[in-house]
Coordinates of C-alpha atoms and ligand atoms in Angstrom, one line a residue:
X23 CA 27.4 17.0 0.8
X24 CA 29.7 14.7 2.6
X25 CA 28.2 11.2 3.4
X26 CA 29.3 7.8 4.4
X27 CA 26.6 6.1 2.3
X28 CA 28.2 4.0 -0.4
X29 CA 25.6 5.0 -2.7
X30 CA 26.1 8.8 -2.4
X31 CA 28.2 10.5 -4.8
X32 CA 28.7 14.3 -5.5
X33 CA 28.1 13.6 -9.3
X34 CA 24.2 12.5 -8.9
X35 CA 22.4 14.0 -11.4
X36 CA 18.6 13.8 -12.2
X37 CA 18.7 15.3 -15.7
X38 CA 17.1 12.6 -17.6
X39 CA 14.5 12.4 -15.0
X40 CA 13.5 16.0 -15.7
X41 CA 13.5 15.6 -19.3
X42 CA 11.2 12.8 -19.1
X43 CA 8.7 14.5 -16.8
X44 CA 8.6 17.4 -19.0
X45 CA 7.7 15.1 -22.0
X46 CA 5.0 13.2 -19.6
X47 CA 3.5 16.7 -18.9
X48 CA 2.6 17.0 -22.4
X49 CA 1.1 13.6 -23.1
X50 CA 0.0 12.0 -19.6
X51 CA -2.6 13.9 -17.5
X52 CA -0.8 14.6 -13.9
X53 CA 2.4 12.9 -15.4
X54 CA 1.9 9.6 -14.1
X55 CA -0.5 6.7 -14.0
X56 CA -0.5 6.4 -10.2
X57 CA -1.4 8.9 -7.6
X58 CA 1.6 8.2 -5.3
X59 CA 3.9 8.3 -8.2
X60 CA 2.9 11.9 -9.5
X61 CA 6.0 14.4 -9.3
X62 CA 4.4 16.3 -6.6
X63 CA 4.8 13.3 -4.1
X64 CA 8.6 14.0 -4.4
X65 CA 10.9 17.1 -4.1
X66 CA 10.5 18.4 -7.5
X67 CA 14.0 19.1 -9.2
X68 CA 15.7 17.0 -6.7
X69 CA 14.3 13.6 -6.5
X70 CA 14.1 11.3 -9.4
X71 CA 10.8 10.8 -11.3
X72 CA 11.2 7.5 -13.0
X73 CA 12.9 4.2 -12.3
X74 CA 14.3 2.1 -15.1
X75 CA 15.3 -1.1 -13.4
X76 CA 15.5 -3.0 -10.2
X77 CA 17.0 -5.9 -8.7
X78 CA 16.5 -7.6 -5.3
X79 CA 16.3 -4.4 -3.0
X80 CA 17.8 -2.2 -5.1
X81 CA 16.6 0.5 -8.0
X82 CA 18.3 2.4 -10.5
X83 CA 16.9 5.6 -12.0
X84 CA 17.0 6.7 -15.8
X85 CA 20.5 8.9 -14.9
X86 CA 22.0 5.6 -13.5
X87 CA 21.7 6.5 -9.8
X88 CA 21.2 3.5 -7.3
X89 CA 19.0 3.4 -4.6
X90 CA 17.9 1.0 -1.7
X91 CA 14.2 0.7 -2.1
X92 CA 12.0 1.4 0.9
X93 CA 8.5 1.2 -0.5
X94 CA 8.3 -2.0 -2.7
X95 CA 6.4 -0.3 -5.7
X96 CA 3.7 0.6 -3.0
X97 CA 3.5 -2.8 -1.9
X98 CA 3.5 -5.3 -4.7
X99 CA 7.0 -6.4 -4.4
X100 CA 7.0 -8.9 -1.8
X101 CA 10.2 -11.1 -2.3
X102 CA 12.3 -8.5 -4.1
X103 CA 12.6 -7.4 -7.6
X104 CA 13.4 -9.9 -10.3
X105 CA 12.9 -12.7 -7.7
X106 CA 14.3 -15.6 -9.3
X107 CA 11.7 -18.3 -8.6
X108 CA 9.2 -15.8 -9.7
X109 CA 11.2 -14.7 -12.9
X110 CA 11.8 -18.5 -13.9
X111 CA 8.1 -19.4 -13.5
X112 CA 7.0 -16.3 -15.6
X113 CA 9.5 -16.8 -18.4
X114 CA 8.5 -20.5 -18.5
X115 CA 4.8 -19.4 -18.8
X116 CA 5.6 -16.9 -21.5
X117 CA 7.1 -19.5 -23.8
X118 CA 3.7 -21.3 -23.6
X119 CA 1.5 -18.2 -24.4
X120 CA 0.0 -15.7 -22.1
X121 CA -3.8 -16.0 -23.0
X122 CA -6.3 -18.3 -24.7
X123 CA -9.9 -18.9 -25.7
X124 CA -10.4 -20.9 -22.4
X125 CA -8.8 -20.8 -18.9
X126 CA -5.4 -22.1 -18.2
X127 CA -5.2 -24.8 -15.7
X128 CA -3.3 -22.5 -13.3
X129 CA -6.5 -20.6 -12.4
X130 CA -7.7 -23.6 -10.8
X131 CA -4.2 -24.1 -9.0
X132 CA -3.9 -20.8 -7.8
X133 CA -7.7 -20.8 -6.6
X134 CA -6.9 -24.1 -4.6
X135 CA -3.8 -22.5 -3.2
X136 CA -5.8 -19.7 -1.9
X137 CA -8.2 -21.8 -0.1
X138 CA -5.4 -23.7 1.5
X139 CA -3.6 -20.6 2.9
X140 CA -6.3 -17.8 3.4
X141 CA -8.7 -18.5 6.4
X142 CA -11.9 -17.0 4.6
X143 CA -11.2 -18.6 1.2
X144 CA -13.5 -21.2 0.2
X145 CA -13.9 -19.8 -3.2
X146 CA -11.9 -17.2 -5.2
X147 CA -12.5 -15.2 -8.3
X148 CA -9.6 -13.4 -10.0
X149 CA -9.1 -9.7 -11.4
X150 CA -6.5 -7.3 -12.3
X151 CA -6.3 -4.5 -9.7
X152 CA -7.3 -4.0 -6.0
X153 CA -9.9 -1.6 -7.4
X154 CA -11.5 -4.3 -9.3
X155 CA -12.1 -6.6 -6.4
X156 CA -13.0 -3.9 -3.6
X157 CA -16.0 -2.6 -6.1
X158 CA -16.7 -6.4 -6.6
X159 CA -16.8 -7.1 -3.0
X160 CA -19.4 -4.2 -2.5
X161 CA -21.7 -5.4 -5.4
X162 CA -21.4 -9.1 -4.2
X163 CA -22.5 -7.9 -0.5
X164 CA -25.5 -5.8 -1.9
X165 CA -26.5 -8.6 -4.2
X166 CA -26.3 -11.2 -1.4
X167 CA -28.1 -9.1 1.2
X168 CA -30.6 -7.4 -1.0
X169 CA -29.5 -4.2 1.0
X170 CA -27.9 -0.9 -0.2
X171 CA -25.6 0.5 2.1
X172 CA -22.0 0.1 2.6
X173 CA -20.2 0.9 5.8
X174 CA -16.9 1.6 5.3
X175 CA -13.3 2.7 6.5
X176 CA -10.1 3.1 5.0
X177 CA -9.0 3.5 1.2
X178 CA -10.2 1.1 -1.3
X179 CA -9.5 2.7 -4.7
X180 CA -11.3 4.9 -7.1
X181 CA -14.4 3.1 -7.9
X182 CA -17.7 5.2 -7.6
X183 CA -18.9 3.3 -4.5
X184 CA -16.0 4.4 -2.6
X185 CA -15.1 8.0 -4.0
X186 CA -19.0 8.8 -4.2
X187 CA -18.9 9.4 -0.7
X188 CA -15.5 11.7 -0.4
X189 CA -16.6 15.2 -0.8
X190 CA -13.3 16.4 -2.0
X191 CA -12.9 13.5 -4.6
X192 CA -16.3 12.9 -5.9
X193 CA -16.3 15.0 -9.1
X194 CA -17.9 13.0 -12.0
X195 CA -20.1 10.8 -9.7
X196 CA -23.9 11.3 -9.5
X197 CA -24.5 12.5 -5.8
X198 CA -27.0 9.6 -5.2
X199 CA -24.1 7.1 -5.4
X200 CA -22.5 8.6 -2.5
X201 CA -25.9 8.6 -0.4
X202 CA -25.1 4.7 0.0
X203 CA -21.7 4.8 1.0
X204 CA -21.4 5.6 4.9
X205 CA -17.8 6.2 6.6
X206 CA -16.9 5.0 9.9
X207 CA -13.6 5.8 11.9
X208 CA -11.3 2.8 12.7
X209 CA -11.2 1.7 16.4
X210 CA -14.6 3.6 17.0
X211 CA -17.3 0.8 17.1
X212 CA -20.1 3.4 18.0
X213 CA -19.3 5.1 14.7
X214 CA -20.1 1.9 12.8
X215 CA -23.2 1.2 15.0
X216 CA -24.5 4.5 14.1
X217 CA -24.7 3.5 10.6
X218 CA -26.7 0.4 11.4
X219 CA -29.1 2.5 13.6
X220 CA -29.4 5.3 10.6
X221 CA -30.0 2.5 8.1
X222 CA -32.2 -0.3 9.7
X223 CA -32.1 -3.6 7.7
X224 CA -30.3 -1.7 4.9
X225 CA -26.5 -2.2 5.7
X226 CA -25.0 -4.8 3.1
X227 CA -21.5 -4.8 4.2
X228 CA -18.8 -3.5 6.8
X229 CA -15.7 -2.8 4.6
X230 CA -12.6 -2.3 6.3
X231 CA -8.9 -2.2 6.1
X232 CA -7.8 -4.6 8.7
X233 CA -5.0 -2.5 10.0
X234 CA -4.3 1.2 10.3
X235 CA -1.0 2.9 10.9
X236 CA -2.0 3.6 14.4
X237 CA -2.1 0.7 16.8
X238 CA -5.4 -1.2 16.5
X239 CA -7.2 -1.5 19.6
X240 CA -7.8 -5.0 21.0
X241 CA -11.1 -6.4 20.0
X242 CA -12.1 -4.0 17.2
X243 CA -12.0 -6.6 14.4
X244 CA -13.7 -9.2 16.7
X245 CA -16.4 -6.5 17.4
X246 CA -16.9 -5.7 13.7
X247 CA -17.3 -9.7 13.1
X248 CA -19.9 -9.9 16.0
X249 CA -21.7 -6.7 14.7
X250 CA -22.0 -8.0 11.2
X251 CA -23.2 -11.4 12.2
X252 CA -25.8 -10.1 14.5
X253 CA -27.1 -7.6 11.7
X254 CA -27.0 -9.9 8.8
X255 CA -24.4 -7.9 6.9
X256 CA -21.2 -9.0 5.1
X257 CA -17.9 -8.4 6.7
X258 CA -15.2 -7.6 4.0
X259 CA -11.7 -7.1 4.7
X260 CA -9.7 -5.1 2.1
X261 CA -6.4 -6.8 2.4
X262 CA -5.0 -5.2 -0.7
X263 CA -2.0 -4.1 1.3
X264 CA -1.9 -6.6 4.2
X265 CA -2.6 -10.0 2.0
X266 CA 0.6 -12.0 1.6
X267 CA 2.4 -9.3 3.7
X268 CA 1.3 -9.7 7.2
X269 CA 1.1 -13.4 6.9
X270 CA 0.8 -15.9 4.2
X271 CA -3.1 -15.9 5.1
X272 CA -3.0 -12.0 5.5
X273 CA -4.2 -9.8 8.3
X274 CA -6.9 -12.4 9.0
X275 CA -4.4 -14.8 10.0
X276 CA -2.3 -12.3 11.8
X277 CA -5.2 -11.1 13.8
X278 CA -7.3 -14.3 14.0
X279 CA -10.6 -12.7 12.6
X280 CA -12.0 -14.2 9.6
X281 CA -14.3 -12.1 7.3
X282 CA -16.9 -13.3 5.0
X283 CA -15.1 -11.7 1.9
X284 CA -11.4 -10.5 1.4
X285 CA -9.8 -8.4 -1.3
X286 CA -6.1 -9.2 -2.5
X287 CA -3.9 -7.7 -5.0
X288 CA -0.6 -6.2 -4.1
X289 CA 2.0 -8.8 -2.9
X290 CA 0.1 -11.7 -4.1
X291 CA 2.2 -12.0 -7.4
X292 CA 5.3 -10.1 -6.5
X293 CA 4.6 -7.2 -8.7
X294 CA 2.7 -9.0 -11.7
X295 CA -0.8 -7.4 -12.4
X296 CA -3.4 -10.0 -10.6
X297 CA -5.9 -9.4 -7.9
X298 CA -8.5 -11.8 -6.1
X299 CA -11.8 -11.8 -4.3
X300 CA -11.9 -14.6 -1.8
X301 CA -14.7 -15.5 0.5
X302 CA -17.1 -18.2 2.0
X303 CA -18.9 -20.4 -0.6
X304 CA -22.2 -18.9 0.6
X305 CA -21.2 -15.4 -0.3
X306 CA -19.1 -16.0 -3.3
X307 CA -21.6 -18.3 -5.0
X308 CA -23.7 -15.0 -5.5
X309 CA -21.3 -14.1 -8.2
X310 CA -22.7 -17.1 -10.3
X311 CA -26.5 -16.2 -10.0
X312 CA -28.2 -15.7 -13.3
X313 CA -29.0 -12.0 -12.6
X314 CA -25.3 -10.8 -11.4
X315 CA -22.6 -10.0 -13.8
X316 CA -18.9 -10.1 -13.7
X317 CA -16.4 -10.8 -16.4
X318 CA -13.1 -9.4 -17.4
X319 CA -10.9 -10.6 -20.5
X320 CA -7.6 -10.2 -18.8
X321 CA -8.7 -11.6 -15.2
X322 CA -7.0 -15.0 -15.9
X323 CA -3.7 -14.4 -17.7
X324 CA -1.6 -17.1 -17.2
X325 CA 1.7 -15.2 -16.6
X326 CA 0.4 -13.3 -13.8
X327 CA -1.2 -16.7 -12.3
X328 CA 2.2 -18.2 -12.8
X329 CA 3.8 -15.4 -10.8
X330 CA 1.2 -15.9 -8.0
X331 CA 1.7 -19.6 -7.6
X332 CA 5.5 -19.0 -7.5
X333 CA 5.2 -16.0 -5.0
X334 CA 2.7 -18.2 -2.6
X335 CA 4.9 -21.4 -2.9
X336 CA 8.0 -19.4 -1.8
X337 CA 6.0 -18.2 1.2
X338 CA 5.1 -21.7 2.0
X339 CA 8.7 -23.0 1.8
X340 CA 10.5 -20.2 3.5
X341 CA 10.4 -17.8 6.2
X342 CA 9.4 -14.8 4.3
X343 CA 7.2 -13.0 6.9
X344 CA 9.6 -13.6 9.9
X345 CA 12.5 -12.0 7.8
X346 CA 10.4 -9.0 6.7
X347 CA 9.0 -8.6 10.1
X348 CA 12.6 -8.6 11.5
X349 CA 13.9 -6.2 8.9
X350 CA 10.9 -3.9 9.5
X351 CA 11.2 -3.9 13.3
X352 CA 15.1 -3.1 13.0
X353 CA 14.3 -0.3 10.9
X354 CA 11.4 1.2 12.7
X355 CA 13.0 0.8 16.1
X356 CA 16.4 2.1 14.6
X357 CA 14.5 5.2 13.3
X358 CA 12.8 6.0 16.6
X359 CA 16.1 5.6 18.7
X360 CA 17.7 8.0 16.1
X361 CA 15.1 10.6 16.4
X362 CA 15.4 10.2 20.3
X363 CA 19.1 10.5 20.2
X364 CA 19.0 13.6 18.0
X365 CA 16.1 15.1 20.4
X366 CA 13.7 14.7 17.5
X367 CA 11.2 12.6 19.4
X368 CA 8.4 15.2 19.1
X369 CA 9.1 15.9 15.6
X370 CA 9.4 12.7 13.8
X371 CA 8.1 9.0 14.4
X372 CA 8.1 5.7 12.6
X373 CA 4.3 4.4 13.3
X374 CA 2.9 1.1 12.1
X375 CA 3.7 -2.3 11.7
X376 CA 7.2 -3.8 10.8
X377 CA 5.9 -4.8 7.5
X378 CA 4.4 -1.5 6.6
X379 CA 5.1 1.5 8.6
X380 CA 5.4 5.3 7.8
X381 CA 7.8 7.9 8.7
X382 CA 5.8 11.1 9.6
X383 CA 6.9 14.6 10.6
X384 CA 4.6 16.7 12.9
X385 CA 2.9 19.8 11.8
X386 CA 3.3 21.4 15.3
X387 CA 6.8 22.1 14.9
X388 CA 8.3 25.7 14.6
X389 CA 9.6 26.7 11.2
X390 CA 11.6 29.6 11.0
X391 CA 9.4 32.4 12.5
X392 CA 6.0 30.5 12.4
X393 CA 4.6 28.1 14.8
X394 CA 2.0 25.6 14.1
X395 CA 2.2 26.2 10.4
X396 CA 0.2 23.2 8.9
X397 CA 2.8 22.7 6.1
X398 CA 5.7 22.4 8.7
X399 CA 5.4 18.3 8.6
X400 CA 5.5 18.6 4.8
X401 CA 8.8 20.8 4.7
X402 CA 10.5 18.6 7.3
X403 CA 9.6 15.5 5.3
X404 CA 10.5 17.2 1.9
X405 CA 14.1 18.2 3.5
X406 CA 14.5 14.6 4.7
X407 CA 13.6 13.2 1.4
X408 CA 15.9 15.5 -0.5
X409 CA 18.8 14.4 1.7
X410 CA 17.6 10.5 1.6
X411 CA 17.4 10.8 -2.2
X412 CA 20.9 12.0 -2.7
X413 CA 22.5 9.5 -0.5
X414 CA 20.7 6.7 -2.4
X415 CA 17.8 5.6 -0.2
X416 CA 14.5 6.0 -2.0
X417 CA 12.4 7.3 1.1
X418 CA 8.8 8.3 0.1
X419 CA 7.2 8.1 3.8
X420 CA 5.8 4.5 3.8
X421 CA 8.3 1.9 4.4
X422 CA 7.6 -1.8 3.0
X423 CA 10.5 -4.2 3.6
X424 CA 10.8 -7.1 0.9
X425 CA 12.4 -10.8 1.6
X426 CA 15.3 -9.2 -0.5
X427 CA 16.4 -6.6 2.0
X428 CA 19.5 -7.7 3.6
X429 CA 21.1 -6.6 7.0
X430 CA 23.4 -4.3 4.9
X431 CA 20.6 -2.7 3.5
X432 CA 19.1 -2.0 6.8
X433 CA 22.3 -0.9 8.0
X434 CA 22.8 1.7 5.0
X435 CA 19.3 3.1 5.4
X436 CA 19.8 3.8 9.0
X437 CA 22.9 5.3 8.4
X438 CA 21.6 7.5 5.9
X439 CA 18.7 8.4 7.9
X440 CA 21.1 9.3 10.7
X441 CA 22.6 11.8 8.4
X442 CA 19.2 13.0 7.2
X443 CA 18.0 13.9 10.8
X444 CA 21.2 15.6 11.5
X445 CA 20.4 17.9 8.5
X446 CA 16.9 18.2 9.7
X447 CA 17.6 19.2 13.4
X448 CA 20.6 21.7 12.2
X449 CA 18.0 23.3 9.8
X450 CA 15.5 23.6 12.6
X451 CA 18.0 24.9 14.9
X452 CA 19.1 27.3 12.4
X453 CA 15.5 28.2 11.4
X454 CA 16.3 27.5 7.8
X455 CA 14.4 24.4 6.8
X456 CA 12.9 26.2 3.6
X457 CA 16.2 27.8 2.8
X458 CA 17.9 24.3 2.8
X459 CA 15.3 22.7 0.4
X460 CA 16.5 22.7 -3.2
X461 CA 13.2 21.9 -4.8
X462 CA 9.6 22.4 -4.5
X463 CA 8.3 20.7 -1.3
X464 CA 6.2 17.4 -1.2
X465 CA 2.5 18.0 -2.0
X466 CA -0.3 16.4 0.2
X467 CA -0.4 12.7 -0.2
X468 CA -3.6 10.9 -0.7
X469 CA -3.4 9.7 2.8
X470 CA -3.5 13.2 3.9
X471 CA -6.2 14.2 1.2
X472 CA -8.4 11.5 2.3
X473 CA -7.6 11.7 6.0
X474 CA -7.1 7.9 5.5
X475 CA -3.9 6.6 7.7
X476 CA -3.3 3.6 5.6
X477 CA -3.8 4.3 1.8
X478 CA -0.8 4.2 -0.2
X479 CA -2.2 4.6 -3.8
Ligands
LIG4 C1 -6.2 -1.0 1.1 C2 -6.4 -0.6 -0.6 N1 -7.2 -0.9 -1.2 C3 -7.5 -0.9 -2.5 C4 -6.5 -0.3 -3.3 C5 -6.6 -0.1 -4.8 O1 -5.7 -1.0 -5.5 P1 -5.2 -0.9 -6.9 O2 -4.5 0.3 -6.9 O3 -4.5 -2.0 -7.1 O4 -6.4 -0.9 -7.7 C6 -5.3 0.3 -2.6 C7 -4.1 0.8 -3.3 O5 -3.3 1.4 -2.7 C8 -5.1 0.1 -1.1 O6 -4.2 0.4 -0.5

């Protein structure tokens, strides 16, 4: 392999990664803690399987190979790894301890910060993960309205209220749970209205991710707002991916539509584990009702709160989102231009929004002697990934730029992608995509398994 990438080297090995994955297979079901970090999400035998350290926009695997990060740890890293203002705030807090018998004053300060920057936030409750607050949102909506059914679109995590309705992933959940969750399609108002018709006066909430990878149709979110108001249901935006990433006030600020409740997690503390449910006083006060229960020992840990305060403060003082949009736009447009230049415009495309887009490969491509093979996209993506990882770009599919991505990083990624696309084009022309893969191809992502465009977990 000859490459112009400054991070490429012929001596790249992933031996330690492979040793670690063998040990993990013995003690960790599925080898990883997070669905998207499973070894089957990468080209097995070629890609690294672990990351040992990170700085700014760069990552290092256990074999010492350096990469430009493209995925920001699935979204949490907004400012960049080991971002000085966050690391300093966390280090200061560590010296004062992490948790106490009573709340640290920071929980009031960060809740107040939320109310200043997030449009729907009059009150805020903290938790640890996106799952916690999406499940809490559904429970609050049911308790507030006295209704049962949740109308939903998009990925919101593993709690029963969400996965109960997914026929492929509902093992371990009583059937009856799924009966109260109804799915609608993004950009399809009629599919939401049908749920209200089928369950008169029993729909508690409309829960949606505010963006999908496809362009949102004008007015869809406004229409959901009107429908929820008309029907007396709670409108919930799952902003776990979009919160603090599309704007400091999330997608609700970006699109100018304010929900009743919104869920935040990734990006709110630059990688520290904390999440939040924010919403109107009227709905949020339900949590304090005598017959409603919500509690969590770790929800108010002072270290994550210090990280959240520092992360939000940097966003207030600097043009974090302008930078992220610029870098994302250059990457997206640059990729689509490269694909067009190499006559691969029908084969691959960058879709989505600059702060979070995906590079996808079509299934409708001739690979070797077969046409329309439904694994064609996975094979092409795998070959592209293999070549990108070898050249020091940690492509995973989804692209999530950070505030630390420099113009040089963007240039390196696009130069590497030019080389990877050339390899893909040559393999397609030679009818040798599978032969040029040196490891097992990438398995189906959760996005593909759930049919959800936006999930990244
Ligand atoms: C939109 C959305 N909601 C909820 C979740 C679950 O969040 P977590 O993995 O932090 O529990 C995710 C995770 O990817 C997500 O993308």
